[in-house]
Coordinates of C-alpha atoms in Angstrom, one line a residue:
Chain N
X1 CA 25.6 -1.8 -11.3
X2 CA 27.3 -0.7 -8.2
X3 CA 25.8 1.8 -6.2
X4 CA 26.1 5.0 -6.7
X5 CA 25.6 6.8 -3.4
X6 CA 25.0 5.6 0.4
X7 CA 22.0 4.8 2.2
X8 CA 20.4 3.4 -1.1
X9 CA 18.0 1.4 0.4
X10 CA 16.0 4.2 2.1
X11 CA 15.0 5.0 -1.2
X12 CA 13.1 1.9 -2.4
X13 CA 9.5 2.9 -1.8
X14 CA 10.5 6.1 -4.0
X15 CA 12.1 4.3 -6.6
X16 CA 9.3 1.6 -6.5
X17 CA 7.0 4.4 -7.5
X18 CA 9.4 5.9 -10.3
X19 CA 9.5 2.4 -11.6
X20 CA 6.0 2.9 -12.5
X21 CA 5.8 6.5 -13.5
X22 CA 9.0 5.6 -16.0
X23 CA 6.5 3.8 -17.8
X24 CA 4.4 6.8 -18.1
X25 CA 6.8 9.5 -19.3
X26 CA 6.6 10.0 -23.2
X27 CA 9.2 8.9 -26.0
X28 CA 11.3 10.8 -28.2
X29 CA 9.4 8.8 -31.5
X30 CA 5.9 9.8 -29.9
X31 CA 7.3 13.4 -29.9
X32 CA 8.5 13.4 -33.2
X33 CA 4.9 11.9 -34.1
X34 CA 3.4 14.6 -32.7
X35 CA 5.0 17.0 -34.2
X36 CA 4.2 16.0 -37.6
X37 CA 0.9 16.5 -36.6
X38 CA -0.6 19.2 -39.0
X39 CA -3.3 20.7 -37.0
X40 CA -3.0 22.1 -33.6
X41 CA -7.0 20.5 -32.5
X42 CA -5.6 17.0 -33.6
X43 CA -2.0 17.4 -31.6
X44 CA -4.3 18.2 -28.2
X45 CA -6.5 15.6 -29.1
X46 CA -3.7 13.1 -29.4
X47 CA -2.4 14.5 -25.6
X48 CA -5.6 13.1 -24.1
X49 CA -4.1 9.8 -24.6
X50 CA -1.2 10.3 -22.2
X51 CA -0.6 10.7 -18.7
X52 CA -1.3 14.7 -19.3
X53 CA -5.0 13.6 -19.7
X54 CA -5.8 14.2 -16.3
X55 CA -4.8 17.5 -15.7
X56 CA -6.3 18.8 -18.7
X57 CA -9.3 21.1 -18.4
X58 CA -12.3 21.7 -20.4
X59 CA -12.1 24.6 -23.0
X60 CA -8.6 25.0 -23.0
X61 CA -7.6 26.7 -25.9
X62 CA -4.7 29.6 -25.3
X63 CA -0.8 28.6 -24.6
X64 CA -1.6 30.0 -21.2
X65 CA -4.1 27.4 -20.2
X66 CA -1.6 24.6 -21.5
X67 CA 1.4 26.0 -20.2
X68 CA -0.4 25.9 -17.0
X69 CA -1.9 22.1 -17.8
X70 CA 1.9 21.1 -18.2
X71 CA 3.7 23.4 -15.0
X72 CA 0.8 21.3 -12.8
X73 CA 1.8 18.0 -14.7
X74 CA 4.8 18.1 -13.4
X75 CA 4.8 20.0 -10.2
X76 CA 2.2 17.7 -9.2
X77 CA 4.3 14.2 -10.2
X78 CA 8.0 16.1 -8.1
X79 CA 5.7 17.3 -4.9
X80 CA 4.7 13.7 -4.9
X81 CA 7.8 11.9 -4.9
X82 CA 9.0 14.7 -2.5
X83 CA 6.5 13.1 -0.1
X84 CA 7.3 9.4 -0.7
X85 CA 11.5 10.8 -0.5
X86 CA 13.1 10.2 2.2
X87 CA 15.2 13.6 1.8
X88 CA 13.0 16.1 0.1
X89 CA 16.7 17.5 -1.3
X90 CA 16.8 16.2 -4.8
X91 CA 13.0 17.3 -5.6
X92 CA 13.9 20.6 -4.3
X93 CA 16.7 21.4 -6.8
X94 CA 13.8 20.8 -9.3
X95 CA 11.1 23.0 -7.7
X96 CA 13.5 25.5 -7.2
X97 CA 12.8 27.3 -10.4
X98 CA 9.3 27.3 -9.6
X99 CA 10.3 29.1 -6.2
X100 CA 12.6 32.2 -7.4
X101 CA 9.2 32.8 -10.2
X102 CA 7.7 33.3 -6.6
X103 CA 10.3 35.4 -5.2
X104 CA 10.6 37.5 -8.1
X105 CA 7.1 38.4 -7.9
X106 CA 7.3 38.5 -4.0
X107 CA 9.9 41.7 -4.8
X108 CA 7.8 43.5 -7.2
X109 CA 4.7 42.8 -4.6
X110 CA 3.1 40.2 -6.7
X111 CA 1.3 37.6 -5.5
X112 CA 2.8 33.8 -5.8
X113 CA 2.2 31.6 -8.8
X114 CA 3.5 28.7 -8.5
X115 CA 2.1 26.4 -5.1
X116 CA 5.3 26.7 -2.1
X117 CA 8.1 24.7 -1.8
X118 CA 11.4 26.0 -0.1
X119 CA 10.2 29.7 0.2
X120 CA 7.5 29.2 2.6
X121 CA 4.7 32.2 2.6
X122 CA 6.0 33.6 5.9
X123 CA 9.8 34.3 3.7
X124 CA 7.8 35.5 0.8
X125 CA 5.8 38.0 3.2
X126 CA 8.9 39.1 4.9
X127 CA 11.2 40.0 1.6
X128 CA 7.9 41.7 0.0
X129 CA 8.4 43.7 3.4
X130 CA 12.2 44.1 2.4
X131 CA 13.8 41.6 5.4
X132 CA 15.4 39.0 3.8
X133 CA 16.4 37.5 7.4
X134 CA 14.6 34.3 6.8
X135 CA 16.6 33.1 3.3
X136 CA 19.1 30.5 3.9
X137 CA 22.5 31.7 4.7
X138 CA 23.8 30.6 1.1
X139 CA 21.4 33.8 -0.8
X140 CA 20.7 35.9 2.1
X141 CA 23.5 38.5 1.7
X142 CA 22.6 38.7 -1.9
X143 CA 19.1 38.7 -1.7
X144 CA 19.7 41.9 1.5
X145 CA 21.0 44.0 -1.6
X146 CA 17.9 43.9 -3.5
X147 CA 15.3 43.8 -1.1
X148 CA 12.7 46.3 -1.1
X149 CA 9.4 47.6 0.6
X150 CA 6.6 45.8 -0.7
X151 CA 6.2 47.0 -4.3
X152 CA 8.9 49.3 -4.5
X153 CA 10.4 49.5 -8.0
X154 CA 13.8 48.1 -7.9
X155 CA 16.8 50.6 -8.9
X156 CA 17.6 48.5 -11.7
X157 CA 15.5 45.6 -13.0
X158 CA 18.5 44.1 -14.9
X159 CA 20.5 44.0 -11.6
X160 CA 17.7 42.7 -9.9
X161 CA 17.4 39.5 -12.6
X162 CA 21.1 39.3 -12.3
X163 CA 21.1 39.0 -8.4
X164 CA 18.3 36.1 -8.6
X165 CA 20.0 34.3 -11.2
X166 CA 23.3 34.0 -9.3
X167 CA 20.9 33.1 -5.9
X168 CA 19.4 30.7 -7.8
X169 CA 22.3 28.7 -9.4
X170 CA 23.8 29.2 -6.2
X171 CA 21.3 27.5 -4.2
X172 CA 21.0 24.8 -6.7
X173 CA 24.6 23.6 -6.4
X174 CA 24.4 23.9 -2.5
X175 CA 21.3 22.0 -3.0
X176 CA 22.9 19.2 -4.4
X177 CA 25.8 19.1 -2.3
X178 CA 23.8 17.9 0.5
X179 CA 23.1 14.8 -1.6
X180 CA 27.2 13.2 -1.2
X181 CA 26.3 11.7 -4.9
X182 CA 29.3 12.2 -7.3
X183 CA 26.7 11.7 -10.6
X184 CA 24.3 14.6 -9.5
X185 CA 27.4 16.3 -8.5
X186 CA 28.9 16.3 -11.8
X187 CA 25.4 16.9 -13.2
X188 CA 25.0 19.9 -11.7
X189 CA 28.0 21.6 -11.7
X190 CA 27.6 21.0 -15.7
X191 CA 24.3 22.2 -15.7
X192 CA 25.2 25.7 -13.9
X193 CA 28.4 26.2 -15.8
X194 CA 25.7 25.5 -19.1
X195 CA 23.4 28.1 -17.5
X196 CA 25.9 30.5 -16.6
X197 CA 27.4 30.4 -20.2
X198 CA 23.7 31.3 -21.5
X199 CA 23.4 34.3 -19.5
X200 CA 26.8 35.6 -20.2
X201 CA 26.1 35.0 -23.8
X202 CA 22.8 36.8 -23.8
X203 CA 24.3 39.2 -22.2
X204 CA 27.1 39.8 -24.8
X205 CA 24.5 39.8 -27.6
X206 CA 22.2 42.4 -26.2
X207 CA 25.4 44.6 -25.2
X208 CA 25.7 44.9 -21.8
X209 CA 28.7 45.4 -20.1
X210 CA 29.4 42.0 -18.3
X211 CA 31.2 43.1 -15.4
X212 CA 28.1 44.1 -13.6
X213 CA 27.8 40.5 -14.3
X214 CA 30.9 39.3 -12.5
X215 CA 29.7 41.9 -10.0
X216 CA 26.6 40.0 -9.6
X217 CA 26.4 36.6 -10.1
X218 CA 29.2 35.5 -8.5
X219 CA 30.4 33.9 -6.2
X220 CA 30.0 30.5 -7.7
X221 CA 32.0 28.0 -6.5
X222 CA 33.8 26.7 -8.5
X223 CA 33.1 28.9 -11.4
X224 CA 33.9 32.0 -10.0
X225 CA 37.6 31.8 -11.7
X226 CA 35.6 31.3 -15.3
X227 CA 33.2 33.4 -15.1
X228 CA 35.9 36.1 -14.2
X229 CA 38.0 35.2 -17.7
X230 CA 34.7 34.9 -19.5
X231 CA 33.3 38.1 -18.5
X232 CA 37.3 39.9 -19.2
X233 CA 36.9 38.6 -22.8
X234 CA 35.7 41.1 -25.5
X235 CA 36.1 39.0 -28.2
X236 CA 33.3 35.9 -28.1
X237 CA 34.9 33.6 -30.5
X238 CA 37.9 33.8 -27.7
X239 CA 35.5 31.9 -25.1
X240 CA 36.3 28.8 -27.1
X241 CA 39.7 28.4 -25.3
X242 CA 38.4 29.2 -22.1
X243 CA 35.3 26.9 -21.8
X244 CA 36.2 23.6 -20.6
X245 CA 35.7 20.0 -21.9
X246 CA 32.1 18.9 -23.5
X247 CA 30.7 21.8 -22.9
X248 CA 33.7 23.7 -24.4
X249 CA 33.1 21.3 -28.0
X250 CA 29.4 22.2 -27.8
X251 CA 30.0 26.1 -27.3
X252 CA 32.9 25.4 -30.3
X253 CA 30.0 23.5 -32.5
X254 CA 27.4 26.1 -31.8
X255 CA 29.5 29.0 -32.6
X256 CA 29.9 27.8 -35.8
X257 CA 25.8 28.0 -36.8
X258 CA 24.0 31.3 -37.7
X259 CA 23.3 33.9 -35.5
X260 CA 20.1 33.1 -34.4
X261 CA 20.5 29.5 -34.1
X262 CA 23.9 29.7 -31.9
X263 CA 21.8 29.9 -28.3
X264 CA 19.0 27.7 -28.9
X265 CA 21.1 24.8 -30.4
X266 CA 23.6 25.3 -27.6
X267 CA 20.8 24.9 -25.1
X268 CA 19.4 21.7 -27.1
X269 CA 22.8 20.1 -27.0
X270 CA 23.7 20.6 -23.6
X271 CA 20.4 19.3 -22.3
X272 CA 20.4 16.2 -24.9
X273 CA 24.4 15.4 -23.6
X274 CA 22.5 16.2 -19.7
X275 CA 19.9 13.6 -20.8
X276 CA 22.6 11.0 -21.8
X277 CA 24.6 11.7 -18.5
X278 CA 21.3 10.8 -16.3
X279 CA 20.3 7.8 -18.1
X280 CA 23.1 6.2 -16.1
X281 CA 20.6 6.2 -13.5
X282 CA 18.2 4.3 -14.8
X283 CA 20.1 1.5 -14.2
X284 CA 20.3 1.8 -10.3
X285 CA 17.3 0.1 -8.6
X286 CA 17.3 2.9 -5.7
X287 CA 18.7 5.9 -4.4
X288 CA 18.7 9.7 -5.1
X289 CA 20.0 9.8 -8.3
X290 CA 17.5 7.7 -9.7
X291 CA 14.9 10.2 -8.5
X292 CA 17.1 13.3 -9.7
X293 CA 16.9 11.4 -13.3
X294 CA 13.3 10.9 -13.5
X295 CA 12.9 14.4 -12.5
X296 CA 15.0 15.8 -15.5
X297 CA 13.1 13.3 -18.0
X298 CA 10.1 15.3 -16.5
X299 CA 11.7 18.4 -17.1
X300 CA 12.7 17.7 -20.7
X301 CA 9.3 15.9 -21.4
X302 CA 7.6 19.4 -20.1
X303 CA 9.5 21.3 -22.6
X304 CA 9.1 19.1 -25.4
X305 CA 5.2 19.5 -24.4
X306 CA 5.3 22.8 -24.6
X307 CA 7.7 23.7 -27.7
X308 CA 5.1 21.0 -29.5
X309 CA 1.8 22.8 -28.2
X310 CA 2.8 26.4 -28.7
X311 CA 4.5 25.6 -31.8
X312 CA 1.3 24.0 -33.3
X313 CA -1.0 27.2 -31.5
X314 CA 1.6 29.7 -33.7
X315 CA 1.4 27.3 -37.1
X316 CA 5.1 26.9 -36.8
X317 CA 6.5 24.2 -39.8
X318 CA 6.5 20.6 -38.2
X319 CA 10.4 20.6 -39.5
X320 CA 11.6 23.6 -37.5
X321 CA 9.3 22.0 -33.9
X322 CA 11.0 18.8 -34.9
X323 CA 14.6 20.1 -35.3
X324 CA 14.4 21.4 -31.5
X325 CA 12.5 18.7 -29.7
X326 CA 14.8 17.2 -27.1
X327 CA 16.1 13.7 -26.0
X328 CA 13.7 12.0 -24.0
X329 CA 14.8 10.1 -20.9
X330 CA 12.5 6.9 -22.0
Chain E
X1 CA 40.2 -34.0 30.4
X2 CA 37.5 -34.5 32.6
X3 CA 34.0 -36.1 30.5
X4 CA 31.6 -34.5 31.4
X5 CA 33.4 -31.1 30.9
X6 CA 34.5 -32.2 27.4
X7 CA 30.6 -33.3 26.8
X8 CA 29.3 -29.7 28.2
X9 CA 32.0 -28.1 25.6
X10 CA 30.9 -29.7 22.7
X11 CA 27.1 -29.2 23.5
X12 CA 27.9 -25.7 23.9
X13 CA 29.6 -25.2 20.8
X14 CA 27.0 -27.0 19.1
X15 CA 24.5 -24.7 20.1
X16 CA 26.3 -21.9 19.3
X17 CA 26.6 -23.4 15.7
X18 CA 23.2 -23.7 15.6
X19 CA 21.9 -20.4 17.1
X20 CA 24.7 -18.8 14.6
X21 CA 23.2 -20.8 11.3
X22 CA 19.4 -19.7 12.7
X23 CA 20.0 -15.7 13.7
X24 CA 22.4 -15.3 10.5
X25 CA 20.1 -16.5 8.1
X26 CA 16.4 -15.0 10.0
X27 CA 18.8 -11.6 10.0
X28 CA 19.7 -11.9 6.2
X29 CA 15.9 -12.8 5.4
X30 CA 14.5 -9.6 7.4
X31 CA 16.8 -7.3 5.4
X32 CA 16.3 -9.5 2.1
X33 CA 12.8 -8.8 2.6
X34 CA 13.2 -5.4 4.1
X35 CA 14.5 -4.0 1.2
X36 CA 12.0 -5.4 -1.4
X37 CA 9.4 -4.4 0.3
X38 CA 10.1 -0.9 0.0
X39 CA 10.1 -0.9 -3.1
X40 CA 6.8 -3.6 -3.7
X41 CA 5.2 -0.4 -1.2
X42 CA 6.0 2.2 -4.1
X43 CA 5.5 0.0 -6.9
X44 CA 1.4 -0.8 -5.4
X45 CA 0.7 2.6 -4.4
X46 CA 1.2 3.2 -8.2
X47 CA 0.1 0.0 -9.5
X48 CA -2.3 -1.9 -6.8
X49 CA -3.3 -4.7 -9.2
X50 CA 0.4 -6.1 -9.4
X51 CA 0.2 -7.4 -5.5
X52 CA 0.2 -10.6 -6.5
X53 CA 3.2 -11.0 -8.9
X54 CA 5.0 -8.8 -6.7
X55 CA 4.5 -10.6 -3.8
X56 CA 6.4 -13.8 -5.3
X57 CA 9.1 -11.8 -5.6
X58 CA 8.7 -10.3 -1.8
X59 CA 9.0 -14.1 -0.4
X60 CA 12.0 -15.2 -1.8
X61 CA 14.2 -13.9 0.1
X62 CA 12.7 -15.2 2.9
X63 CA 13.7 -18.9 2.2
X64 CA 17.2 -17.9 3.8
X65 CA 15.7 -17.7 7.2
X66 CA 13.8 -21.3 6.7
X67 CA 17.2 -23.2 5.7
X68 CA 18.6 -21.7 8.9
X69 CA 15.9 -22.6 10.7
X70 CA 16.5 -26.6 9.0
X71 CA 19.9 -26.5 9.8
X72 CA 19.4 -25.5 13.5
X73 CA 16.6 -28.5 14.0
X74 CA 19.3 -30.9 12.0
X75 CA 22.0 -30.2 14.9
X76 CA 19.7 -30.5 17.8
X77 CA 18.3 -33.6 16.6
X78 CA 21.9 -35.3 15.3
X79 CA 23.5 -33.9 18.4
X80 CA 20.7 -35.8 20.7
X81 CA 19.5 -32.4 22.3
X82 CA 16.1 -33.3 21.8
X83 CA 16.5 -37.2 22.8
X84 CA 18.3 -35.8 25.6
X85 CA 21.5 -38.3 24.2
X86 CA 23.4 -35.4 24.3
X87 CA 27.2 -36.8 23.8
X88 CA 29.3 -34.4 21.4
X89 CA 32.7 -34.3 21.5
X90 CA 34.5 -31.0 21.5
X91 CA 36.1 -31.8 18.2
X92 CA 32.5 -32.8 16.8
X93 CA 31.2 -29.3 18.7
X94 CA 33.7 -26.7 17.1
X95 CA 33.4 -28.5 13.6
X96 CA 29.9 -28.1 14.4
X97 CA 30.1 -24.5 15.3
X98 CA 32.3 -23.4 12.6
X99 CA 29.9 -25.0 10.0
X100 CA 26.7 -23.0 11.3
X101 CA 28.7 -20.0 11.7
X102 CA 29.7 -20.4 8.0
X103 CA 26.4 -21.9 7.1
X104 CA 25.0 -18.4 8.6
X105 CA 27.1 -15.8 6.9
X106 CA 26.1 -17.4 3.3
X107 CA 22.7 -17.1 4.3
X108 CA 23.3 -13.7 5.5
X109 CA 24.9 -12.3 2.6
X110 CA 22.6 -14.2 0.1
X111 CA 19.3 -13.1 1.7
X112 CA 20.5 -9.7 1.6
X113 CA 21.8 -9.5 -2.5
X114 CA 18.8 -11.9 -3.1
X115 CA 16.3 -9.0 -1.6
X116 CA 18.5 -6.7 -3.8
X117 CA 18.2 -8.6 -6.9
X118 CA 14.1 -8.6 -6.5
X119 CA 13.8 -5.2 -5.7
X120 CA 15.7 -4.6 -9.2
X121 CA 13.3 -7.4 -10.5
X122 CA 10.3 -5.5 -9.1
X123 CA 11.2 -2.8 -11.0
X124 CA 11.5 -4.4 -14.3
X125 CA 7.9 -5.8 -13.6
X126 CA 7.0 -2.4 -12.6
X127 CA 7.6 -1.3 -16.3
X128 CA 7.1 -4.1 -18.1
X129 CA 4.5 -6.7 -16.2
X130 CA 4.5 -9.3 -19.1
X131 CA 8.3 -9.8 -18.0
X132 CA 7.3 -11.1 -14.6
X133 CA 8.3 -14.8 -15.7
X134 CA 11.6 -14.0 -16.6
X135 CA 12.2 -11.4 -13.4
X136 CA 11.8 -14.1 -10.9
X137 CA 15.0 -16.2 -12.7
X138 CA 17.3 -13.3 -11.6
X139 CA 16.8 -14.2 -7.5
X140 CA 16.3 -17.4 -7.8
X141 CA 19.8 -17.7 -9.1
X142 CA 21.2 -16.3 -6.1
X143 CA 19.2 -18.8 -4.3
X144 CA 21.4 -21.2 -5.8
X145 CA 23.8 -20.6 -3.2
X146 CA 21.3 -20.2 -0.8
X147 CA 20.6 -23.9 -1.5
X148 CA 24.2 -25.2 -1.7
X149 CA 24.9 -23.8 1.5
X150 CA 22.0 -26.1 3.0
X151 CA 22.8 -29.2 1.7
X152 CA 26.4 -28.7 2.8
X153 CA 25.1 -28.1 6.2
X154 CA 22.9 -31.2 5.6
X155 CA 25.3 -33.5 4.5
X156 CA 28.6 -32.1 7.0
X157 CA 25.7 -32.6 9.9
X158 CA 25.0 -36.4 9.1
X159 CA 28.7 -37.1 8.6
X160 CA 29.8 -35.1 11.5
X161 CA 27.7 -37.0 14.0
X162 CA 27.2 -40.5 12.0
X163 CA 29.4 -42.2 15.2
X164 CA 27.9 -40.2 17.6
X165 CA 26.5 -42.7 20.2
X166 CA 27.5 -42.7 24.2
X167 CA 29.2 -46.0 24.1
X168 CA 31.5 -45.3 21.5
X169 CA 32.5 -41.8 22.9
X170 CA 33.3 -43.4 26.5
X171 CA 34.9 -46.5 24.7
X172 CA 37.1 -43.5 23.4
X173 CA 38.2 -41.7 26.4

């Protein structure tokens, strides 16, 4: 296949190792399996034949302690390809997540709780302290209009959660901008305009007033114009001429489902197209897309971990954990 | 034209031939191997026990540089460098360039894509080990070319210098 970005070569050694690890990540059947699984002490038995097994501690028993097991599964497997990478760009856009938890926390005065990655400890210390001087250039003027003193209640908690959001999605595309690879490119940008879509909608269905969001989540390159005519639109069934392309069909096909299944199916199907789009990768022997892929197969192996494990802690029917495990990237 | 300047200008231009069909194809086989060895280095610090297998895979694109090597030895020695029967014409000398320099880019170009095609081989051993048999086919086939290229060389070298004595050059000018 032709390559899909410059400099591929540089990333052998990385993609030697993803090779490997590819062969490690779990399969859509073994999910499915496992969620037939009846009891909950068999499922986590059954984990301790995978690559989850060594993380796993003794006496772990609550969804905290395997929500934990499965963050360090995979932070562990990005922080060391971020090593072995010769740009440390593409593992950041998938530890960025990870970072905001820490920043959020950072505001209220919280300690960190997730290892660093971009947000060193001296920025974390700085914004608890209210000086947001040390952010990059891309968040900083939105990040100056929330920081506080350390542990000084925000005005407005909603605004504050609004503010990060738009940092975050922000820094995400920036993020992969620096790559120069049109597949991540287009990857991402559908991703955001997925996740931007979510938070309007959420927003819409607990009925606030989504100006505040135009106020605060943008700018957005290029969404900005969207989000504007989303946000102007009372009427939700309306978005379905405003949304564009796939994603557009899948809001359209989503509407359509009950109430409480419209979000969470929308979510499913976006990732599962995401998944489709990335698997394009695979079929590169090096370069940065290949190590963006893996990541996401990581990411969407994490969640079908955890929808599986604290579906089977809450005795949730196998048929409803099955009906929302994602597509695997192997 | 004077002899002996004629002589010097084929020698020259066989050299050149030859130092172009030797540095092409040492050139191609560094960055043949270059590349798979990258990703041979994250395939063992995952999977240590696969050194062997892997390391098949590694040398071929190295061959490149060897035929080079072969068709640089074949001038010198056809051309009487070595003997010290040194009589090329300048005719013989730019044929003789030409084909190195040609010689060289095919080795060039097919160490490189051959270093590509193992690194995507030593991925597909990477995941699936029992498939090392059928991963090696994939460069060798672009050693094919490799090989043609050689025996070109080979044969245009023998030709090329099959009258190549002193008496019949002087007999000729």
């Amino acid at each position: 296949m032709k390559a899909l970005s410059k400099g591929q070569h540089r990333w052998g050694f990385v993609c030697g190792q993803i090779s490997v690890l590819e062969g490690r990540l779990m399969s859509y059947d073994f999910f499915m399996n496992l969620g037939s699984i009846e009891k909950s002490e068999d499922v986590l038995h059954r984990l301790q034949e995978t690559s989850l097994r060594e993380f796993m501690v003794p006496g772990a028993e609550t969804w905290e302690d395997w929500s934990t097991i499965i963050d360090s599964y995979v932070h562990s497997q990005i922080d060391e390809l971020k090593k072995a990478a010769p740009s440390s760009v593409i593992t950041d856009v998938f530890l960025l997540n990870e970072d905001y938890v820490n920043l959020k926390r950072a505001l209220n005065g919280k300690n960190s709780l997730f290892p660093k990655n971009i947000f060193s400890d001296s920025r974390l210390t700085e914004i608890a302290g209210g000086n947001p001087s040390l952010f990059p250039e891309v968040i900083r003027p939105a990040i100056s209009t929330i920081a506080n003193p350390a542990g000084a209640q925000t005005e407005n908690p909603i605004i504050t959660d609004i503010v990060l959001d738009g940092c975050y999605l922000r820094q995400y595309l920036w993020l992969i901008s620096r790559l120069n690879c049109s597949l991540l490119k287009d990857w991402a940008e559908f991703r955001v305009l997925s996740k931007l879509i979510v938070v309007l909608w959420r927003a819409v269905k607990a009925g606030h007033n989504l100006k505040i969001f135009q106020q605060y989540l943008l700018p957005l390159d290029p969404f900005n114009h969207l989000v504007g005519e989303l946000c102007a639109t009372t009427e939700l069934r309306s978005w379905g001429n405003i949304i564009p392309g796939v994603i557009g069909d899948i809001w359209r096909e989503s509407f359509e489902l009950s109430e409480d299944e419209q979000i969470p199916k929308f979510e499913q199907k976006v990732s599962d197209f995401m998944t489709q789009q990335v698997k394009q990768a695979k079929l590169q022997t090096m370069g940065p897309e290949r190590v963006g892929a893996f990541c996401w197969g990581l990411n969407m192996e994490a969640f079908n971990l955890k929808l599986i494990v604290s579906g089977k802690l809450n005795g949730l029917p196998s048929n409803m954990l099955k009906d929302r495990i994602r597509q695997t990237y192997v | 034209m004077d002899n002996a300047l004629a002589i010097e200008i084929g020698r020259g231009l066989a050299i050149a031939g030859a130092g172009l069909a030797v540095g092409l194809g040492c050139s191609g086989s560094g960055k043949g191997i270059g590349i798979a060895s990258q990703a041979v280095g994250g395939v063992l610090s995952e999977k240590p026990d696969l050194f062997g297998r892997l390391l098949v895979l590694l040398a071929l694109p190295g061959t490149q540089g060897f035929y080079g090597f072969i068709t640089a030895i074949l001038i010198f020695v056809r051309s009487g460098l070595i003997t010290g029967q040194m009589i090329i014409t300048p005719g013989t000398g730019l044929a003789l360039f030409v084909l190195g320099f040609g010689v060289g880019l095919a080795l060039y170009f097919s160490a490189q894509w051959q270093g590509e095609a193992s690194a995507a081989s030593i991925s597909l051993v990477a995941r699936r080990p029992e498939a090392f048999g059928r991963s090696v086919i994939l460069p060798a086939m672009v050693e094919t070319y490799a090989v043609v290229a050689l025996l070109v060389a080979i044969l245009a070298i023998n030709w090329l210098t099959a009258s190549n004595d002193v008496t019949a050059f002087i007999r000729a000018h």
